[in-house]
Amino acid sequence: MTRLPPASALLAFEAVARLQSIKLAAEELHLTSSAVSRQVQGLEARLGVELFVRAHRKIALSSAGTAYLAEVGPPLQALRLASRRMHEATQTQPVSIVTYPAFGARWLLPRWTRFIAEHPDIDVSLGRCLTTDDFVRTKANLAICAPKHEMLVAHNTHWKLVEIYLTPVAHPSIAARLKTLDDLASETLLHSSLRPIDWELWLAAAGRPGFEAKRNLNFDDTLVALKAAAAGAGVGIAFRELVEEELASGQLVEPFPDMRAECDSLSLFQCATELEAPNIGIVRDWLLSEASTADA
């Protein structure tokens, strides 16, 4: 019974044959060139054939070497891939999520302590994106955004995560004097440059397109605009899902709770080629479960 050659000799042969260079094979295997040459020569001696034709600073497979590579190459490649998959599966791979800053701060982060408690071995990084172009360019594993970009939809699998409803919000003292829509005319409306048409969308849904308030105050950040509303600077407009804490504590009040405007939905996107990645799947399924619980 013929004994199998050492694995080190087979790996050296396959690397030299694939790269057609002892030097490059040595670099790949983290060995010296002389060590790789000895492995190949030892394999040739064991098999009793010349696997390579050697010329000045050149090396090429012989006919016997070509036939041998066709037999041993595929199993070695399969072993290499299996080992890589096993290594990746047993490592803690950080899962990256990107979303709008306000949604990440107000919807995602308050729920995140539950995820950490349930999955302490999974590391997650949370990043911010502002536009749909940002989402297309990102290398993140998961993205939460509005499903409006054709490329984003075309190259990723996605699930609806939450419905978004716009609603005016104000400090209780301001909300108390807002009995009708006409009362808004004497108030300061607070705007975010990240969502510049939210008031326009809500007023159109309320049947008052073209409505003009006495004053308008603009902020470059949605969260700052909401803080200004809670401080009594004016009437803000917000995704209701993002101000649940302030509404529950009484810091903010909905002056027109029966006039919420459905303006959009946010979806969870995942690259189709990563659907089987275990940690990404765990995070994805947890997010979808949280969203379904919140809707219940």
mmCIF file of C-alpha atoms in Angstrom:
data_model
loop_
_atom_site.group_PDB
_atom_site.id
_atom_site.type_symbol
_atom_site.label_atom_id
_atom_site.label_comp_id
_atom_site.label_asym_id
_atom_site.label_seq_id
_atom_site.Cartn_x
_atom_site.Cartn_y
_atom_site.Cartn_z
ATOM 1 C CA MET A 1 0.000 0.000 0.000
ATOM 2 C CA THR A 2 1.502 3.353 -1.092
ATOM 3 C CA ARG A 3 1.869 5.827 1.746
ATOM 4 C CA LEU A 4 0.432 9.286 1.259
ATOM 5 C CA PRO A 5 2.976 12.060 0.737
ATOM 6 C CA PRO A 6 3.275 14.612 3.548
ATOM 7 C CA ALA A 7 0.640 17.343 3.401
ATOM 8 C CA SER A 8 3.403 19.981 3.437
ATOM 9 C CA ALA A 9 4.870 18.506 0.233
ATOM 10 C CA LEU A 10 1.475 18.456 -1.485
ATOM 11 C CA LEU A 11 0.776 22.050 -0.491
ATOM 12 C CA ALA A 12 4.187 23.158 -1.754
ATOM 13 C CA PHE A 13 3.652 21.369 -5.074
ATOM 14 C CA GLU A 14 0.175 22.833 -5.558
ATOM 15 C CA ALA A 15 1.313 26.363 -4.743
ATOM 16 C CA VAL A 16 4.319 26.209 -7.115
ATOM 17 C CA ALA A 17 2.163 24.696 -9.858
ATOM 18 C CA ARG A 18 -0.554 27.317 -9.434
ATOM 19 C CA LEU A 19 1.783 30.311 -9.168
ATOM 20 C CA GLN A 20 4.503 28.944 -11.509
ATOM 21 C CA SER A 21 7.063 30.350 -9.129
ATOM 22 C CA ILE A 22 8.951 28.917 -6.181
ATOM 23 C CA LYS A 23 9.476 32.410 -4.776
ATOM 24 C CA LEU A 24 5.771 33.324 -4.870
ATOM 25 C CA ALA A 25 4.816 29.946 -3.438
ATOM 26 C CA ALA A 26 7.263 30.487 -0.582
ATOM 27 C CA GLU A 27 5.740 33.882 0.183
ATOM 28 C CA GLU A 28 2.218 32.418 0.199
ATOM 29 C CA LEU A 29 3.228 29.525 2.456
ATOM 30 C CA HIS A 30 5.431 31.694 4.695
ATOM 31 C CA LEU A 31 8.464 29.514 3.986
ATOM 32 C CA THR A 32 11.849 30.110 2.435
ATOM 33 C CA SER A 33 12.369 29.345 -1.239
ATOM 34 C CA SER A 34 14.858 26.625 -0.368
ATOM 35 C CA ALA A 35 12.340 24.975 1.966
ATOM 36 C CA VAL A 36 9.712 24.905 -0.799
ATOM 37 C CA SER A 37 12.263 23.486 -3.265
ATOM 38 C CA ARG A 38 13.140 20.694 -0.810
ATOM 39 C CA GLN A 39 9.448 19.838 -0.337
ATOM 40 C CA VAL A 40 8.896 19.591 -4.089
ATOM 41 C CA GLN A 41 12.073 17.580 -4.644
ATOM 42 C CA GLY A 42 11.120 15.214 -1.849
ATOM 43 C CA LEU A 43 7.699 14.687 -3.429
ATOM 44 C CA GLU A 44 9.288 13.971 -6.808
ATOM 45 C CA ALA A 45 11.634 11.451 -5.198
ATOM 46 C CA ARG A 46 8.730 9.729 -3.435
ATOM 47 C CA LEU A 47 6.650 9.524 -6.634
ATOM 48 C CA GLY A 48 9.596 8.677 -8.865
ATOM 49 C CA VAL A 49 8.721 11.308 -11.506
ATOM 50 C CA GLU A 50 9.710 14.852 -12.359
ATOM 51 C CA LEU A 51 6.751 17.091 -11.722
ATOM 52 C CA PHE A 52 8.384 20.245 -13.105
ATOM 53 C CA VAL A 53 10.588 21.195 -16.011
ATOM 54 C CA ARG A 54 13.234 23.532 -14.673
ATOM 55 C CA ALA A 55 15.028 26.146 -16.745
ATOM 56 C CA HIS A 56 17.066 29.217 -15.862
ATOM 57 C CA ARG A 57 14.915 31.089 -13.324
ATOM 58 C CA LYS A 58 11.807 29.417 -14.749
ATOM 59 C CA ILE A 59 9.754 26.450 -13.671
ATOM 60 C CA ALA A 60 6.852 24.792 -15.477
ATOM 61 C CA LEU A 61 4.766 21.691 -14.981
ATOM 62 C CA SER A 62 5.845 18.547 -16.780
ATOM 63 C CA SER A 63 3.209 16.312 -18.352
ATOM 64 C CA ALA A 64 3.308 14.148 -15.225
ATOM 65 C CA GLY A 65 3.003 17.247 -13.041
ATOM 66 C CA THR A 66 -0.012 18.462 -15.030
ATOM 67 C CA ALA A 67 -1.750 15.119 -14.562
ATOM 68 C CA TYR A 68 -0.889 15.018 -10.870
ATOM 69 C CA LEU A 69 -2.183 18.554 -10.299
ATOM 70 C CA ALA A 70 -5.507 17.651 -11.922
ATOM 71 C CA GLU A 71 -5.883 14.879 -9.335
ATOM 72 C CA VAL A 72 -4.668 16.541 -6.137
ATOM 73 C CA GLY A 73 -5.551 20.197 -6.847
ATOM 74 C CA PRO A 74 -9.350 20.038 -6.381
ATOM 75 C CA PRO A 75 -9.238 18.151 -3.044
ATOM 76 C CA LEU A 76 -6.655 20.590 -1.665
ATOM 77 C CA GLN A 77 -8.785 23.542 -2.758
ATOM 78 C CA ALA A 78 -11.865 21.965 -1.155
ATOM 79 C CA LEU A 79 -9.968 21.467 2.105
ATOM 80 C CA ARG A 80 -8.733 25.051 1.984
ATOM 81 C CA LEU A 81 -12.259 26.426 1.503
ATOM 82 C CA ALA A 82 -13.724 24.162 4.196
ATOM 83 C CA SER A 83 -11.079 25.303 6.669
ATOM 84 C CA ARG A 84 -11.711 28.950 5.820
ATOM 85 C CA ARG A 85 -15.467 28.553 6.319
ATOM 86 C CA MET A 86 -14.963 26.789 9.629
ATOM 87 C CA HIS A 87 -12.585 29.494 10.808
ATOM 88 C CA GLU A 88 -14.986 32.274 9.848
ATOM 89 C CA ALA A 89 -17.921 30.508 11.478
ATOM 90 C CA THR A 90 -16.080 30.160 14.775
ATOM 91 C CA GLN A 91 -14.835 33.747 14.881
ATOM 92 C CA THR A 92 -16.815 36.629 16.326
ATOM 93 C CA GLN A 93 -17.480 38.653 13.207
ATOM 94 C CA PRO A 94 -18.657 42.194 13.936
ATOM 95 C CA VAL A 95 -21.956 42.943 12.211
ATOM 96 C CA SER A 96 -22.236 46.491 10.875
ATOM 97 C CA ILE A 97 -25.534 48.374 10.654
ATOM 98 C CA VAL A 98 -26.088 51.799 9.138
ATOM 99 C CA THR A 99 -29.214 53.932 9.409
ATOM 100 C CA TYR A 100 -30.441 57.486 9.771
ATOM 101 C CA PRO A 101 -28.966 59.155 12.899
ATOM 102 C CA ALA A 102 -32.326 59.978 14.484
ATOM 103 C CA PHE A 103 -33.719 56.497 13.890
ATOM 104 C CA GLY A 104 -30.568 54.892 15.244
ATOM 105 C CA ALA A 105 -30.603 57.058 18.367
ATOM 106 C CA ARG A 106 -34.332 56.940 19.101
ATOM 107 C CA TRP A 107 -35.564 53.556 17.871
ATOM 108 C CA LEU A 108 -32.572 51.252 17.689
ATOM 109 C CA LEU A 109 -30.332 52.164 20.621
ATOM 110 C CA PRO A 110 -33.058 52.019 23.322
ATOM 111 C CA ARG A 111 -33.736 48.432 22.292
ATOM 112 C CA TRP A 112 -30.091 47.422 22.029
ATOM 113 C CA THR A 113 -29.604 46.421 25.664
ATOM 114 C CA ARG A 114 -31.975 43.534 25.011
ATOM 115 C CA PHE A 115 -29.885 42.345 22.069
ATOM 116 C CA ILE A 116 -26.677 42.508 24.133
ATOM 117 C CA ALA A 117 -28.330 40.488 26.904
ATOM 118 C CA GLU A 118 -29.546 37.853 24.449
ATOM 119 C CA HIS A 119 -26.394 37.707 22.281
ATOM 120 C CA PRO A 120 -23.367 38.793 24.338
ATOM 121 C CA ASP A 121 -20.906 37.116 21.934
ATOM 122 C CA ILE A 122 -21.926 39.097 18.836
ATOM 123 C CA ASP A 123 -20.221 42.428 18.270
ATOM 124 C CA VAL A 124 -22.209 45.047 16.373
ATOM 125 C CA SER A 125 -21.160 48.440 15.041
ATOM 126 C CA LEU A 126 -23.721 51.143 14.312
ATOM 127 C CA GLY A 127 -22.973 53.782 11.704
ATOM 128 C CA ARG A 128 -24.875 56.733 10.296
ATOM 129 C CA CYS A 129 -25.939 57.425 6.733
ATOM 130 C CA LEU A 130 -27.970 60.370 5.556
ATOM 131 C CA THR A 131 -28.891 59.739 1.916
ATOM 132 C CA THR A 132 -29.845 56.787 -0.232
ATOM 133 C CA ASP A 133 -26.574 57.220 -2.146
ATOM 134 C CA ASP A 134 -24.749 56.716 1.153
ATOM 135 C CA PHE A 135 -26.573 53.421 1.619
ATOM 136 C CA VAL A 136 -25.582 52.207 -1.856
ATOM 137 C CA ARG A 137 -21.914 53.007 -1.232
ATOM 138 C CA THR A 138 -21.727 51.569 2.265
ATOM 139 C CA LYS A 139 -19.998 48.285 3.026
ATOM 140 C CA ALA A 140 -22.285 47.602 5.981
ATOM 141 C CA ASN A 141 -23.871 44.184 6.432
ATOM 142 C CA LEU A 142 -27.304 45.641 7.179
ATOM 143 C CA ALA A 143 -28.935 48.959 6.325
ATOM 144 C CA ILE A 144 -32.169 50.494 7.603
ATOM 145 C CA CYS A 145 -33.568 53.140 5.293
ATOM 146 C CA ALA A 146 -36.427 54.101 3.022
ATOM 147 C CA PRO A 147 -36.710 51.664 0.074
ATOM 148 C CA LYS A 148 -36.523 54.326 -2.636
ATOM 149 C CA HIS A 149 -33.201 53.690 -4.353
ATOM 150 C CA GLU A 150 -33.395 51.318 -7.343
ATOM 151 C CA MET A 151 -29.816 50.044 -6.955
ATOM 152 C CA LEU A 152 -30.321 49.399 -3.264
ATOM 153 C CA VAL A 153 -33.458 47.369 -3.944
ATOM 154 C CA ALA A 154 -31.963 45.578 -6.958
ATOM 155 C CA HIS A 155 -28.836 44.272 -5.230
ATOM 156 C CA ASN A 156 -30.142 43.479 -1.772
ATOM 157 C CA THR A 157 -32.849 41.445 -0.092
ATOM 158 C CA HIS A 158 -35.110 43.634 2.028
ATOM 159 C CA TRP A 159 -37.970 43.427 4.515
ATOM 160 C CA LYS A 160 -40.326 46.162 5.701
ATOM 161 C CA LEU A 161 -39.279 47.095 9.214
ATOM 162 C CA VAL A 162 -41.531 49.931 10.444
ATOM 163 C CA GLU A 163 -44.218 52.220 9.096
ATOM 164 C CA ILE A 164 -43.463 55.898 9.593
ATOM 165 C CA TYR A 165 -46.137 58.353 10.721
ATOM 166 C CA LEU A 166 -45.563 62.102 10.912
ATOM 167 C CA THR A 167 -47.143 64.044 13.746
ATOM 168 C CA PRO A 168 -46.703 67.565 15.181
ATOM 169 C CA VAL A 169 -45.237 67.645 18.700
ATOM 170 C CA ALA A 170 -44.916 70.478 21.184
ATOM 171 C CA HIS A 171 -44.257 71.394 24.795
ATOM 172 C CA PRO A 172 -47.449 70.884 26.861
ATOM 173 C CA SER A 173 -47.905 74.630 27.338
ATOM 174 C CA ILE A 174 -47.884 75.194 23.573
ATOM 175 C CA ALA A 175 -49.961 72.112 22.767
ATOM 176 C CA ALA A 176 -52.668 73.360 25.158
ATOM 177 C CA ARG A 177 -53.404 76.363 22.965
ATOM 178 C CA LEU A 178 -53.542 74.400 19.702
ATOM 179 C CA LYS A 179 -57.242 73.616 19.383
ATOM 180 C CA THR A 180 -57.496 73.733 15.588
ATOM 181 C CA LEU A 181 -55.149 73.836 12.632
ATOM 182 C CA ASP A 182 -55.718 77.571 12.351
ATOM 183 C CA ASP A 183 -54.009 77.976 15.722
ATOM 184 C CA LEU A 184 -50.760 76.803 14.158
ATOM 185 C CA ALA A 185 -50.610 80.038 12.155
ATOM 186 C CA SER A 186 -49.515 81.999 15.231
ATOM 187 C CA GLU A 187 -46.833 79.507 16.283
ATOM 188 C CA THR A 188 -43.215 78.917 15.253
ATOM 189 C CA LEU A 189 -42.817 75.775 13.178
ATOM 190 C CA LEU A 190 -39.550 73.900 13.699
ATOM 191 C CA HIS A 191 -37.876 72.261 10.709
ATOM 192 C CA SER A 192 -34.941 69.881 10.148
ATOM 193 C CA SER A 193 -32.821 70.305 7.028
ATOM 194 C CA LEU A 194 -32.489 66.520 6.912
ATOM 195 C CA ARG A 195 -36.278 66.251 6.477
ATOM 196 C CA PRO A 196 -37.155 69.600 4.859
ATOM 197 C CA ILE A 197 -40.636 68.729 3.574
ATOM 198 C CA ASP A 198 -42.096 66.941 6.589
ATOM 199 C CA TRP A 199 -44.375 69.850 7.515
ATOM 200 C CA GLU A 200 -45.460 70.135 3.895
ATOM 201 C CA LEU A 201 -46.314 66.408 3.809
ATOM 202 C CA TRP A 202 -48.276 66.540 7.053
ATOM 203 C CA LEU A 203 -50.210 69.693 6.145
ATOM 204 C CA ALA A 204 -51.124 68.243 2.752
ATOM 205 C CA ALA A 205 -52.418 65.082 4.458
ATOM 206 C CA ALA A 206 -54.358 67.284 6.900
ATOM 207 C CA GLY A 207 -56.053 69.044 3.983
ATOM 208 C CA ARG A 208 -54.144 72.317 4.341
ATOM 209 C CA PRO A 209 -51.634 72.472 1.476
ATOM 210 C CA GLY A 210 -49.973 75.856 1.149
ATOM 211 C CA PHE A 211 -50.478 76.636 4.846
ATOM 212 C CA GLU A 212 -48.070 79.300 6.150
ATOM 213 C CA ALA A 213 -47.103 79.825 9.777
ATOM 214 C CA LYS A 214 -46.153 83.115 11.368
ATOM 215 C CA ARG A 215 -42.553 82.001 11.931
ATOM 216 C CA ASN A 216 -40.252 79.173 10.898
ATOM 217 C CA LEU A 217 -37.080 78.009 12.629
ATOM 218 C CA ASN A 218 -34.644 75.680 10.870
ATOM 219 C CA PHE A 219 -32.161 73.204 12.363
ATOM 220 C CA ASP A 220 -29.560 71.069 10.627
ATOM 221 C CA ASP A 221 -30.291 68.056 12.817
ATOM 222 C CA THR A 222 -33.594 66.310 13.514
ATOM 223 C CA LEU A 223 -32.738 65.492 17.126
ATOM 224 C CA VAL A 224 -31.825 69.115 17.849
ATOM 225 C CA ALA A 225 -35.159 70.238 16.378
ATOM 226 C CA LEU A 226 -36.979 67.825 18.684
ATOM 227 C CA LYS A 227 -35.040 69.085 21.700
ATOM 228 C CA ALA A 228 -36.056 72.610 20.733
ATOM 229 C CA ALA A 229 -39.698 71.523 20.627
ATOM 230 C CA ALA A 230 -39.410 69.973 24.099
ATOM 231 C CA ALA A 231 -37.860 73.232 25.340
ATOM 232 C CA GLY A 232 -40.847 75.233 24.102
ATOM 233 C CA ALA A 233 -39.180 76.904 21.111
ATOM 234 C CA GLY A 234 -42.030 76.011 18.784
ATOM 235 C CA VAL A 235 -43.980 73.155 17.250
ATOM 236 C CA GLY A 236 -41.907 70.333 15.798
ATOM 237 C CA ILE A 237 -42.782 67.650 13.303
ATOM 238 C CA ALA A 238 -41.539 64.130 13.941
ATOM 239 C CA PHE A 239 -41.794 60.461 13.196
ATOM 240 C CA ARG A 240 -44.039 59.398 16.029
ATOM 241 C CA GLU A 241 -41.903 56.276 16.465
ATOM 242 C CA LEU A 242 -38.962 58.501 17.408
ATOM 243 C CA VAL A 243 -40.616 60.504 20.173
ATOM 244 C CA GLU A 244 -42.355 57.741 22.110
ATOM 245 C CA GLU A 245 -40.210 58.356 25.191
ATOM 246 C CA GLU A 246 -40.942 62.095 25.286
ATOM 247 C CA LEU A 247 -44.651 61.491 24.711
ATOM 248 C CA ALA A 248 -44.759 58.911 27.479
ATOM 249 C CA SER A 249 -42.984 61.219 29.949
ATOM 250 C CA GLY A 250 -45.068 64.265 29.010
ATOM 251 C CA GLN A 251 -42.108 66.301 27.735
ATOM 252 C CA LEU A 252 -43.860 66.454 24.365
ATOM 253 C CA VAL A 253 -47.529 66.293 23.463
ATOM 254 C CA GLU A 254 -49.295 65.514 20.192
ATOM 255 C CA PRO A 255 -51.697 68.429 19.688
ATOM 256 C CA PHE A 256 -53.447 66.615 16.834
ATOM 257 C CA PRO A 257 -53.210 62.892 17.679
ATOM 258 C CA ASP A 258 -55.948 61.946 15.219
ATOM 259 C CA MET A 259 -54.191 63.602 12.306
ATOM 260 C CA ARG A 260 -51.036 61.534 11.880
ATOM 261 C CA ALA A 261 -49.830 61.273 8.295
ATOM 262 C CA GLU A 262 -48.390 58.018 6.974
ATOM 263 C CA CYS A 263 -45.431 59.235 4.951
ATOM 264 C CA ASP A 264 -43.098 56.326 4.438
ATOM 265 C CA SER A 265 -41.746 53.031 5.660
ATOM 266 C CA LEU A 266 -38.266 51.954 6.620
ATOM 267 C CA SER A 267 -36.911 48.660 5.366
ATOM 268 C CA LEU A 268 -34.089 46.416 6.486
ATOM 269 C CA PHE A 269 -31.640 45.646 3.683
ATOM 270 C CA GLN A 270 -29.140 42.810 3.513
ATOM 271 C CA CYS A 271 -26.769 41.865 0.714
ATOM 272 C CA ALA A 272 -28.165 38.758 -0.984
ATOM 273 C CA THR A 273 -24.751 37.041 -0.907
ATOM 274 C CA GLU A 274 -24.635 37.274 2.913
ATOM 275 C CA LEU A 275 -27.973 35.651 3.674
ATOM 276 C CA GLU A 276 -26.326 32.549 5.126
ATOM 277 C CA ALA A 277 -23.821 34.419 7.331
ATOM 278 C CA PRO A 278 -24.829 33.251 10.830
ATOM 279 C CA ASN A 279 -24.180 36.374 12.910
ATOM 280 C CA ILE A 280 -25.728 38.680 10.324
ATOM 281 C CA GLY A 281 -28.792 36.448 10.224
ATOM 282 C CA ILE A 282 -29.129 36.568 14.001
ATOM 283 C CA VAL A 283 -29.026 40.383 14.033
ATOM 284 C CA ARG A 284 -31.443 40.591 11.085
ATOM 285 C CA ASP A 285 -33.981 38.252 12.642
ATOM 286 C CA TRP A 286 -33.750 40.048 15.976
ATOM 287 C CA LEU A 287 -34.447 43.431 14.342
ATOM 288 C CA LEU A 288 -37.453 42.046 12.482
ATOM 289 C CA SER A 289 -38.747 40.477 15.683
ATOM 290 C CA GLU A 290 -38.363 43.777 17.566
ATOM 291 C CA ALA A 291 -40.243 45.623 14.851
ATOM 292 C CA SER A 292 -43.103 43.116 14.845
ATOM 293 C CA THR A 293 -43.355 43.337 18.638
ATOM 294 C CA ALA A 294 -43.454 47.120 18.499
ATOM 295 C CA ASP A 295 -46.292 46.972 15.958
ATOM 296 C CA ALA A 296 -48.314 44.507 18.016
#
